[in-house]
mmCIF file of C-alpha atoms and ligand atoms in Angstrom:
data_model
loop_
_atom_site.group_PDB
_atom_site.id
_atom_site.type_symbol
_atom_site.label_atom_id
_atom_site.label_comp_id
_atom_site.label_asym_id
_atom_site.label_seq_id
_atom_site.Cartn_x
_atom_site.Cartn_y
_atom_site.Cartn_z
ATOM 1 C CA MET Y 1 -0.587 23.083 -14.942
ATOM 2 C CA ALA Y 2 -1.734 20.373 -12.557
ATOM 3 C CA GLN Y 3 -1.682 20.867 -8.810
ATOM 4 C CA ILE Y 4 0.825 18.569 -7.187
ATOM 5 C CA ILE Y 5 -0.544 16.218 -4.532
ATOM 6 C CA ASP Y 6 2.269 16.160 -1.987
ATOM 7 C CA GLY Y 7 2.355 12.657 -0.522
ATOM 8 C CA LYS Y 8 5.243 13.483 1.771
ATOM 9 C CA LYS Y 9 3.341 16.357 3.373
ATOM 10 C CA ILE Y 10 0.025 14.482 3.685
ATOM 11 C CA SER Y 11 1.865 11.447 5.030
ATOM 12 C CA ALA Y 12 3.642 13.578 7.649
ATOM 13 C CA GLU Y 13 0.278 15.008 8.779
ATOM 14 C CA ILE Y 14 -1.218 11.530 9.212
ATOM 15 C CA ARG Y 15 1.907 10.237 10.985
ATOM 16 C CA LYS Y 16 1.555 13.076 13.482
ATOM 17 C CA GLU Y 17 -2.031 11.930 14.146
ATOM 18 C CA ILE Y 18 -0.796 8.345 14.493
ATOM 19 C CA ALA Y 19 1.943 9.364 16.962
ATOM 20 C CA GLU Y 20 -0.721 11.056 19.106
ATOM 21 C CA GLU Y 21 -2.882 7.941 18.973
ATOM 22 C CA VAL Y 22 0.061 5.744 19.956
ATOM 23 C CA LYS Y 23 0.618 7.951 22.985
ATOM 24 C CA ALA Y 24 -3.037 7.651 23.975
ATOM 25 C CA MET Y 25 -2.995 3.880 23.475
ATOM 26 C CA LYS Y 26 0.128 3.471 25.594
ATOM 27 C CA ALA Y 27 -1.569 5.480 28.339
ATOM 28 C CA GLU Y 28 -4.359 2.849 28.190
ATOM 29 C CA GLY Y 29 -1.765 0.074 28.451
ATOM 30 C CA ILE Y 30 -1.943 -0.967 24.784
ATOM 31 C CA ASN Y 31 1.476 -1.276 23.140
ATOM 32 C CA PRO Y 32 1.350 -1.769 19.366
ATOM 33 C CA GLY Y 33 4.158 -3.816 17.794
ATOM 34 C CA LEU Y 34 5.021 -4.749 14.221
ATOM 35 C CA ALA Y 35 7.181 -7.626 12.980
ATOM 36 C CA VAL Y 36 8.566 -7.373 9.450
ATOM 37 C CA ILE Y 37 10.101 -10.459 7.877
ATOM 38 C CA ILE Y 38 12.441 -10.201 4.914
ATOM 39 C CA VAL Y 39 13.836 -13.285 3.206
ATOM 40 C CA GLY Y 40 16.915 -12.842 1.014
ATOM 41 C CA GLU Y 41 18.710 -9.713 -0.081
ATOM 42 C CA ASN Y 42 16.570 -7.981 -2.697
ATOM 43 C CA PRO Y 43 17.973 -4.420 -2.487
ATOM 44 C CA ALA Y 44 14.622 -2.684 -3.106
ATOM 45 C CA SER Y 45 12.952 -4.841 -0.423
ATOM 46 C CA GLN Y 46 15.770 -4.046 2.003
ATOM 47 C CA VAL Y 47 15.107 -0.317 1.528
ATOM 48 C CA TYR Y 48 11.331 -0.744 1.995
ATOM 49 C CA VAL Y 49 11.817 -2.824 5.139
ATOM 50 C CA ARG Y 50 14.295 -0.364 6.623
ATOM 51 C CA ASN Y 51 11.814 2.452 5.962
ATOM 52 C CA LYS Y 52 9.051 0.501 7.706
ATOM 53 C CA GLY Y 53 11.240 0.102 10.793
ATOM 54 C CA LYS Y 54 12.145 3.806 10.774
ATOM 55 C CA ALA Y 55 8.489 4.831 10.405
ATOM 56 C CA CYS Y 56 7.531 2.698 13.417
ATOM 57 C CA GLU Y 57 10.250 4.312 15.480
ATOM 58 C CA GLU Y 58 9.138 7.785 14.414
ATOM 59 C CA VAL Y 59 5.577 7.274 15.742
ATOM 60 C CA GLY Y 60 6.490 5.198 18.813
ATOM 61 C CA ILE Y 61 5.470 1.745 17.557
ATOM 62 C CA TYR Y 62 7.672 -1.165 18.700
ATOM 63 C CA SER Y 63 9.107 -3.046 15.735
ATOM 64 C CA GLU Y 64 11.256 -6.061 14.940
ATOM 65 C CA ILE Y 65 12.880 -6.646 11.585
ATOM 66 C CA ILE Y 66 13.566 -10.318 11.034
ATOM 67 C CA ALA Y 67 16.068 -10.886 8.219
ATOM 68 C CA MET Y 68 16.238 -14.503 7.038
ATOM 69 C CA PRO Y 69 18.756 -15.798 4.461
ATOM 70 C CA GLU Y 70 17.814 -16.460 0.823
ATOM 71 C CA GLU Y 71 18.086 -20.238 1.342
ATOM 72 C CA THR Y 72 15.520 -20.259 4.190
ATOM 73 C CA THR Y 73 13.091 -23.162 3.717
ATOM 74 C CA GLU Y 74 9.350 -22.628 3.547
ATOM 75 C CA GLU Y 75 9.017 -24.736 6.726
ATOM 76 C CA ALA Y 76 11.417 -22.451 8.602
ATOM 77 C CA LEU Y 77 9.537 -19.350 7.468
ATOM 78 C CA LEU Y 78 6.174 -20.870 8.426
ATOM 79 C CA ALA Y 79 7.613 -21.791 11.844
ATOM 80 C CA LYS Y 80 8.768 -18.196 12.364
ATOM 81 C CA ILE Y 81 5.300 -16.893 11.440
ATOM 82 C CA ALA Y 82 3.673 -19.399 13.837
ATOM 83 C CA GLU Y 83 5.919 -18.089 16.615
ATOM 84 C CA LEU Y 84 4.994 -14.460 15.852
ATOM 85 C CA ASN Y 85 1.277 -15.355 15.692
ATOM 86 C CA GLU Y 86 1.569 -16.398 19.356
ATOM 87 C CA ARG Y 87 3.603 -13.483 20.679
ATOM 88 C CA LYS Y 88 1.537 -10.910 22.604
ATOM 89 C CA GLU Y 89 3.864 -7.953 21.950
ATOM 90 C CA ILE Y 90 3.531 -8.405 18.179
ATOM 91 C CA SER Y 91 0.217 -6.950 16.958
ATOM 92 C CA GLY Y 92 1.014 -7.034 13.239
ATOM 93 C CA ILE Y 93 3.073 -9.296 10.955
ATOM 94 C CA LEU Y 94 4.264 -8.368 7.483
ATOM 95 C CA VAL Y 95 6.231 -10.640 5.178
ATOM 96 C CA GLN Y 96 7.950 -8.526 2.546
ATOM 97 C CA LEU Y 97 7.222 -9.668 -1.008
ATOM 98 C CA PRO Y 98 8.522 -10.939 -3.355
ATOM 99 C CA LEU Y 99 9.784 -14.118 -1.683
ATOM 100 C CA PRO Y 100 12.510 -16.385 -3.138
ATOM 101 C CA LYS Y 101 11.122 -18.678 -5.869
ATOM 102 C CA HIS Y 102 11.278 -21.873 -3.766
ATOM 103 C CA ILE Y 103 8.785 -20.458 -1.230
ATOM 104 C CA ASN Y 104 5.053 -20.512 -1.943
ATOM 105 C CA GLU Y 105 3.687 -17.020 -1.405
ATOM 106 C CA ALA Y 106 0.070 -18.111 -0.929
ATOM 107 C CA SER Y 107 1.018 -20.601 1.816
ATOM 108 C CA VAL Y 108 2.982 -17.904 3.620
ATOM 109 C CA ILE Y 109 0.152 -15.373 3.462
ATOM 110 C CA ALA Y 110 -2.283 -18.045 4.681
ATOM 111 C CA ALA Y 111 -0.040 -18.786 7.675
ATOM 112 C CA ILE Y 112 -0.290 -15.250 9.069
ATOM 113 C CA SER Y 113 -3.104 -14.945 11.583
ATOM 114 C CA PRO Y 114 -5.838 -12.818 9.929
ATOM 115 C CA ASP Y 115 -5.886 -10.793 13.185
ATOM 116 C CA LYS Y 116 -2.244 -9.815 12.584
ATOM 117 C CA ASP Y 117 -2.371 -9.541 8.776
ATOM 118 C CA VAL Y 118 -1.644 -5.798 8.559
ATOM 119 C CA ASP Y 119 -1.074 -6.005 4.785
ATOM 120 C CA ALA Y 120 -4.674 -7.258 4.436
ATOM 121 C CA PHE Y 121 -3.513 -9.965 2.015
ATOM 122 C CA SER Y 122 -5.223 -12.978 3.591
ATOM 123 C CA GLU Y 123 -8.391 -14.480 2.146
ATOM 124 C CA VAL Y 124 -10.454 -13.389 5.147
ATOM 125 C CA ASN Y 125 -9.265 -9.791 5.013
ATOM 126 C CA VAL Y 126 -9.583 -9.550 1.218
ATOM 127 C CA GLY Y 127 -13.144 -10.865 1.585
ATOM 128 C CA LYS Y 128 -13.926 -8.235 4.208
ATOM 129 C CA ILE Y 129 -12.659 -5.489 1.883
ATOM 130 C CA MET Y 130 -14.825 -6.840 -0.935
ATOM 131 C CA ILE Y 131 -17.905 -6.770 1.271
ATOM 132 C CA GLY Y 132 -17.105 -3.278 2.518
ATOM 133 C CA ASN Y 133 -16.598 -4.418 6.102
ATOM 134 C CA HIS Y 134 -12.852 -4.075 6.350
ATOM 135 C CA ARG Y 135 -10.764 -4.545 9.454
ATOM 136 C CA PHE Y 136 -7.428 -3.683 7.835
ATOM 137 C CA LEU Y 137 -7.177 -1.330 4.902
ATOM 138 C CA PRO Y 138 -5.144 -2.461 1.904
ATOM 139 C CA CYS Y 139 -2.146 -0.137 2.436
ATOM 140 C CA THR Y 140 -1.380 1.296 -0.987
ATOM 141 C CA PRO Y 141 -5.007 1.680 -2.156
ATOM 142 C CA ALA Y 142 -5.948 3.227 1.205
ATOM 143 C CA GLY Y 143 -3.029 5.646 0.829
ATOM 144 C CA VAL Y 144 -4.365 6.639 -2.587
ATOM 145 C CA MET Y 145 -7.827 7.307 -1.105
ATOM 146 C CA GLU Y 146 -6.283 9.534 1.587
ATOM 147 C CA LEU Y 147 -4.315 11.494 -1.019
ATOM 148 C CA ILE Y 148 -7.518 12.163 -2.960
ATOM 149 C CA THR Y 149 -9.789 13.017 -0.045
ATOM 150 C CA ARG Y 150 -7.236 15.084 1.885
ATOM 151 C CA SER Y 151 -6.716 17.151 -1.280
ATOM 152 C CA GLY Y 152 -10.401 18.107 -1.039
ATOM 153 C CA ILE Y 153 -11.419 16.073 -4.096
ATOM 154 C CA SER Y 154 -14.800 14.338 -3.968
ATOM 155 C CA ILE Y 155 -15.062 10.821 -5.371
ATOM 156 C CA GLU Y 156 -18.802 10.202 -5.366
ATOM 157 C CA GLY Y 157 -20.281 9.862 -8.853
ATOM 158 C CA LYS Y 158 -16.917 10.305 -10.576
ATOM 159 C CA ASN Y 159 -15.592 8.036 -13.313
ATOM 160 C CA ALA Y 160 -12.564 6.272 -11.870
ATOM 161 C CA VAL Y 161 -10.256 4.189 -14.047
ATOM 162 C CA VAL Y 162 -7.701 1.863 -12.460
ATOM 163 C CA ILE Y 163 -4.906 0.563 -14.700
ATOM 164 C CA GLY Y 164 -3.625 -2.724 -13.256
ATOM 165 C CA ARG Y 165 -5.392 -5.658 -11.609
ATOM 166 C CA SER Y 166 -2.902 -6.957 -9.054
ATOM 167 C CA ASN Y 167 -4.056 -8.355 -5.717
ATOM 168 C CA ILE Y 168 -1.935 -5.769 -3.885
ATOM 169 C CA VAL Y 169 -3.106 -2.630 -5.698
ATOM 170 C CA GLY Y 170 -5.461 -2.782 -8.687
ATOM 171 C CA LYS Y 171 -8.222 -5.044 -7.362
ATOM 172 C CA PRO Y 172 -8.479 -3.589 -3.823
ATOM 173 C CA GLN Y 173 -8.148 -0.060 -5.274
ATOM 174 C CA ALA Y 174 -11.195 -0.681 -7.467
ATOM 175 C CA MET Y 175 -13.135 -1.869 -4.398
ATOM 176 C CA LEU Y 176 -12.272 1.180 -2.288
ATOM 177 C CA LEU Y 177 -13.244 3.543 -5.113
ATOM 178 C CA LEU Y 178 -16.480 1.612 -5.598
ATOM 179 C CA HIS Y 179 -17.258 1.838 -1.867
ATOM 180 C CA ALA Y 180 -16.692 5.603 -2.178
ATOM 181 C CA ASN Y 181 -19.418 5.633 -4.881
ATOM 182 C CA ALA Y 182 -17.233 6.126 -7.947
ATOM 183 C CA THR Y 183 -18.111 4.404 -11.222
ATOM 184 C CA VAL Y 184 -15.112 2.143 -11.612
ATOM 185 C CA THR Y 185 -13.423 0.609 -14.658
ATOM 186 C CA VAL Y 186 -10.415 -1.688 -14.306
ATOM 187 C CA CYS Y 187 -8.009 -1.853 -17.259
ATOM 188 C CA HIS Y 188 -5.164 -4.306 -17.841
ATOM 189 C CA SER Y 189 -2.802 -5.650 -20.474
ATOM 190 C CA ARG Y 190 -5.632 -7.125 -22.588
ATOM 191 C CA THR Y 191 -7.892 -4.062 -22.488
ATOM 192 C CA LYS Y 192 -8.898 -2.810 -25.929
ATOM 193 C CA ASN Y 193 -8.810 0.939 -26.631
ATOM 194 C CA LEU Y 194 -7.021 1.591 -23.350
ATOM 195 C CA ALA Y 195 -6.254 5.243 -24.183
ATOM 196 C CA GLU Y 196 -9.910 5.873 -24.961
ATOM 197 C CA VAL Y 197 -11.032 4.320 -21.672
ATOM 198 C CA CYS Y 198 -8.445 6.355 -19.763
ATOM 199 C CA ARG Y 199 -9.749 9.547 -21.327
ATOM 200 C CA THR Y 200 -13.142 8.911 -19.656
ATOM 201 C CA ALA Y 201 -11.493 9.053 -16.212
ATOM 202 C CA ASP Y 202 -12.095 11.886 -13.768
ATOM 203 C CA ILE Y 203 -9.787 9.923 -11.471
ATOM 204 C CA LEU Y 204 -7.039 7.794 -13.022
ATOM 205 C CA VAL Y 205 -5.027 5.445 -10.789
ATOM 206 C CA VAL Y 206 -2.062 3.868 -12.545
ATOM 207 C CA ALA Y 207 -0.456 0.707 -11.160
ATOM 208 C CA ILE Y 208 0.878 -1.177 -14.145
ATOM 209 C CA GLY Y 209 4.632 -1.187 -13.473
ATOM 210 C CA LYS Y 210 5.751 0.327 -16.789
ATOM 211 C CA ALA Y 211 7.741 3.554 -16.793
ATOM 212 C CA ASP Y 212 6.028 6.527 -18.490
ATOM 213 C CA PHE Y 213 3.125 4.328 -19.675
ATOM 214 C CA VAL Y 214 0.435 6.999 -19.351
ATOM 215 C CA THR Y 215 0.968 9.929 -21.693
ATOM 216 C CA ALA Y 216 -0.811 13.282 -21.954
ATOM 217 C CA ASP Y 217 -3.066 12.146 -24.830
ATOM 218 C CA MET Y 218 -4.588 9.484 -22.511
ATOM 219 C CA VAL Y 219 -5.706 11.991 -19.886
ATOM 220 C CA LYS Y 220 -8.906 14.039 -19.749
ATOM 221 C CA PRO Y 221 -8.176 17.741 -19.097
ATOM 222 C CA GLY Y 222 -8.522 18.431 -15.369
ATOM 223 C CA ALA Y 223 -8.406 14.762 -14.305
ATOM 224 C CA VAL Y 224 -6.870 13.552 -11.032
ATOM 225 C CA VAL Y 225 -3.881 11.326 -11.890
ATOM 226 C CA ILE Y 226 -2.451 9.082 -9.181
ATOM 227 C CA ASP Y 227 0.780 7.291 -10.041
ATOM 228 C CA VAL Y 228 1.437 4.125 -8.022
ATOM 229 C CA GLY Y 229 4.398 3.083 -10.217
ATOM 230 C CA MET Y 230 7.935 2.693 -8.888
ATOM 231 C CA ASN Y 231 10.315 1.914 -11.718
ATOM 232 C CA ARG Y 232 14.094 2.247 -11.776
ATOM 233 C CA LYS Y 233 15.534 3.929 -14.848
ATOM 234 C CA ALA Y 234 18.877 2.821 -16.304
ATOM 235 C CA ASN Y 235 20.518 5.750 -14.475
ATOM 236 C CA GLY Y 236 19.145 4.416 -11.161
ATOM 237 C CA LYS Y 237 16.543 7.169 -10.770
ATOM 238 C CA LEU Y 238 13.069 6.285 -9.527
ATOM 239 C CA THR Y 239 10.226 6.996 -11.942
ATOM 240 C CA GLY Y 240 6.491 6.323 -12.021
ATOM 241 C CA ASP Y 241 4.082 4.822 -14.570
ATOM 242 C CA VAL Y 242 3.020 8.284 -15.738
ATOM 243 C CA ASP Y 243 4.920 10.635 -18.046
ATOM 244 C CA TYR Y 244 4.960 13.307 -15.371
ATOM 245 C CA ALA Y 245 6.139 16.269 -17.463
ATOM 246 C CA GLY Y 246 3.598 15.721 -20.249
ATOM 247 C CA VAL Y 247 0.637 14.719 -18.089
ATOM 248 C CA SER Y 248 1.092 17.657 -15.665
ATOM 249 C CA GLU Y 249 0.224 19.942 -18.597
ATOM 250 C CA VAL Y 250 -3.215 18.324 -18.930
ATOM 251 C CA ALA Y 251 -4.252 16.945 -15.515
ATOM 252 C CA GLY Y 252 -5.932 18.924 -12.732
ATOM 253 C CA TYR Y 253 -4.019 17.070 -9.996
ATOM 254 C CA ILE Y 254 -1.032 14.741 -10.143
ATOM 255 C CA THR Y 255 1.138 12.777 -7.711
ATOM 256 C CA PRO Y 256 4.919 12.851 -8.193
ATOM 257 C CA VAL Y 257 7.255 9.828 -7.967
ATOM 258 C CA PRO Y 258 8.955 9.786 -5.543
ATOM 259 C CA GLY Y 259 6.981 11.723 -2.945
ATOM 260 C CA GLY Y 260 3.437 10.753 -3.946
ATOM 261 C CA VAL Y 261 1.890 7.390 -3.115
ATOM 262 C CA GLY Y 262 5.111 5.825 -1.750
ATOM 263 C CA PRO Y 263 5.197 7.479 1.690
ATOM 264 C CA MET Y 264 1.464 6.820 2.133
ATOM 265 C CA THR Y 265 1.757 3.033 1.914
ATOM 266 C CA ILE Y 266 3.879 2.813 5.056
ATOM 267 C CA THR Y 267 1.661 5.335 6.830
ATOM 268 C CA MET Y 268 -1.371 3.122 6.231
ATOM 269 C CA LEU Y 269 0.604 0.130 7.506
ATOM 270 C CA LEU Y 270 1.164 2.012 10.766
ATOM 271 C CA LYS Y 271 -2.582 2.681 10.980
ATOM 272 C CA ASN Y 272 -3.335 -1.016 10.507
ATOM 273 C CA THR Y 273 -0.853 -1.902 13.237
ATOM 274 C CA LEU Y 274 -2.787 0.313 15.670
ATOM 275 C CA THR Y 275 -6.063 -1.294 14.585
ATOM 276 C CA ALA Y 276 -4.569 -4.734 15.227
ATOM 277 C CA ALA Y 277 -3.233 -3.720 18.650
ATOM 278 C CA ARG Y 278 -6.608 -2.309 19.669
ATOM 279 C CA GLU Y 279 -8.499 -5.413 18.551
ATOM 280 C CA GLN Y 280 -6.107 -7.721 20.373
ATOM 281 C CA ASN Y 281 -6.432 -5.746 23.582
ATOM 282 C CA ILE Y 282 -10.221 -5.756 23.764
HETATM 283 N N1 GUN H 1 6.111 -5.700 -1.778
HETATM 284 C C1 GUN H 1 5.691 -4.653 -2.524
HETATM 285 N N2 GUN H 1 4.634 -4.058 -1.952
HETATM 286 C C2 GUN H 1 4.382 -4.731 -0.811
HETATM 287 C C3 GUN H 1 3.410 -4.583 0.225
HETATM 288 O O1 GUN H 1 2.538 -3.706 0.203
HETATM 289 N N3 GUN H 1 3.500 -5.488 1.235
HETATM 290 C C4 GUN H 1 4.408 -6.481 1.251
HETATM 291 N N4 GUN H 1 4.386 -7.321 2.276
HETATM 292 N N5 GUN H 1 5.320 -6.650 0.315
HETATM 293 C C5 GUN H 1 5.301 -5.774 -0.715
#
């Protein structure tokens, strides 16, 4: 049976460290602040945004949640971002995705000052991650790296397979694993012999957005399986991209959904907000 990697527990440990750091920063006169913009009423996004606000409160970071109506124009959103770029008490800005269809996501990301881009989505920050000279960590991939390393698992020289090539998870995840000296393969919807490739993985990170996609026959015995998926079943229950029951019989380590990667993403966002506040106060 696989050992469970407890994301809730690891996340709580890191948040304790962050709360201590916030205290120390405030003593130095640095006050980190995060602005989160949500446009429209996507219920999942509303939950994520609420959780981001709560997490800030828990560690002592000032936060503002800015809820804008679905019919907000791109110009109005860009004007709001421009205002937040200028405000001293806001160290980090996050625009919750997805945005309504009439708003161009790339233009919005480009409008956020790279110094305040705590999601690390802007071209400058993505470039820095690629080079291995990051300022902000990509939140979900960085959370995955923490789960692995804090479980005492070494990455160097391992075969890592990432399923999914999104800008938010798959691509930056591959970069972080590569920087940690893994041999990295990225799989996607057009990959041939996907199961065979997966079976070569010592570390398998799954971010494809399909419930129960990875089954036990695709996993090497003893492998580390990290499930980034968040899918809603017909009964409303949250489930990952990995068939948890089957794969736990084969894997060495596995993350549950919920309670695996999810809590780590917000924790890494808090870390980035501190980084931003420090840089802006130099
Ligand atoms: N929507 C889903 N994941 C994310 C994320 O990491 N950041 C933002 N801004 N929106 C998201």
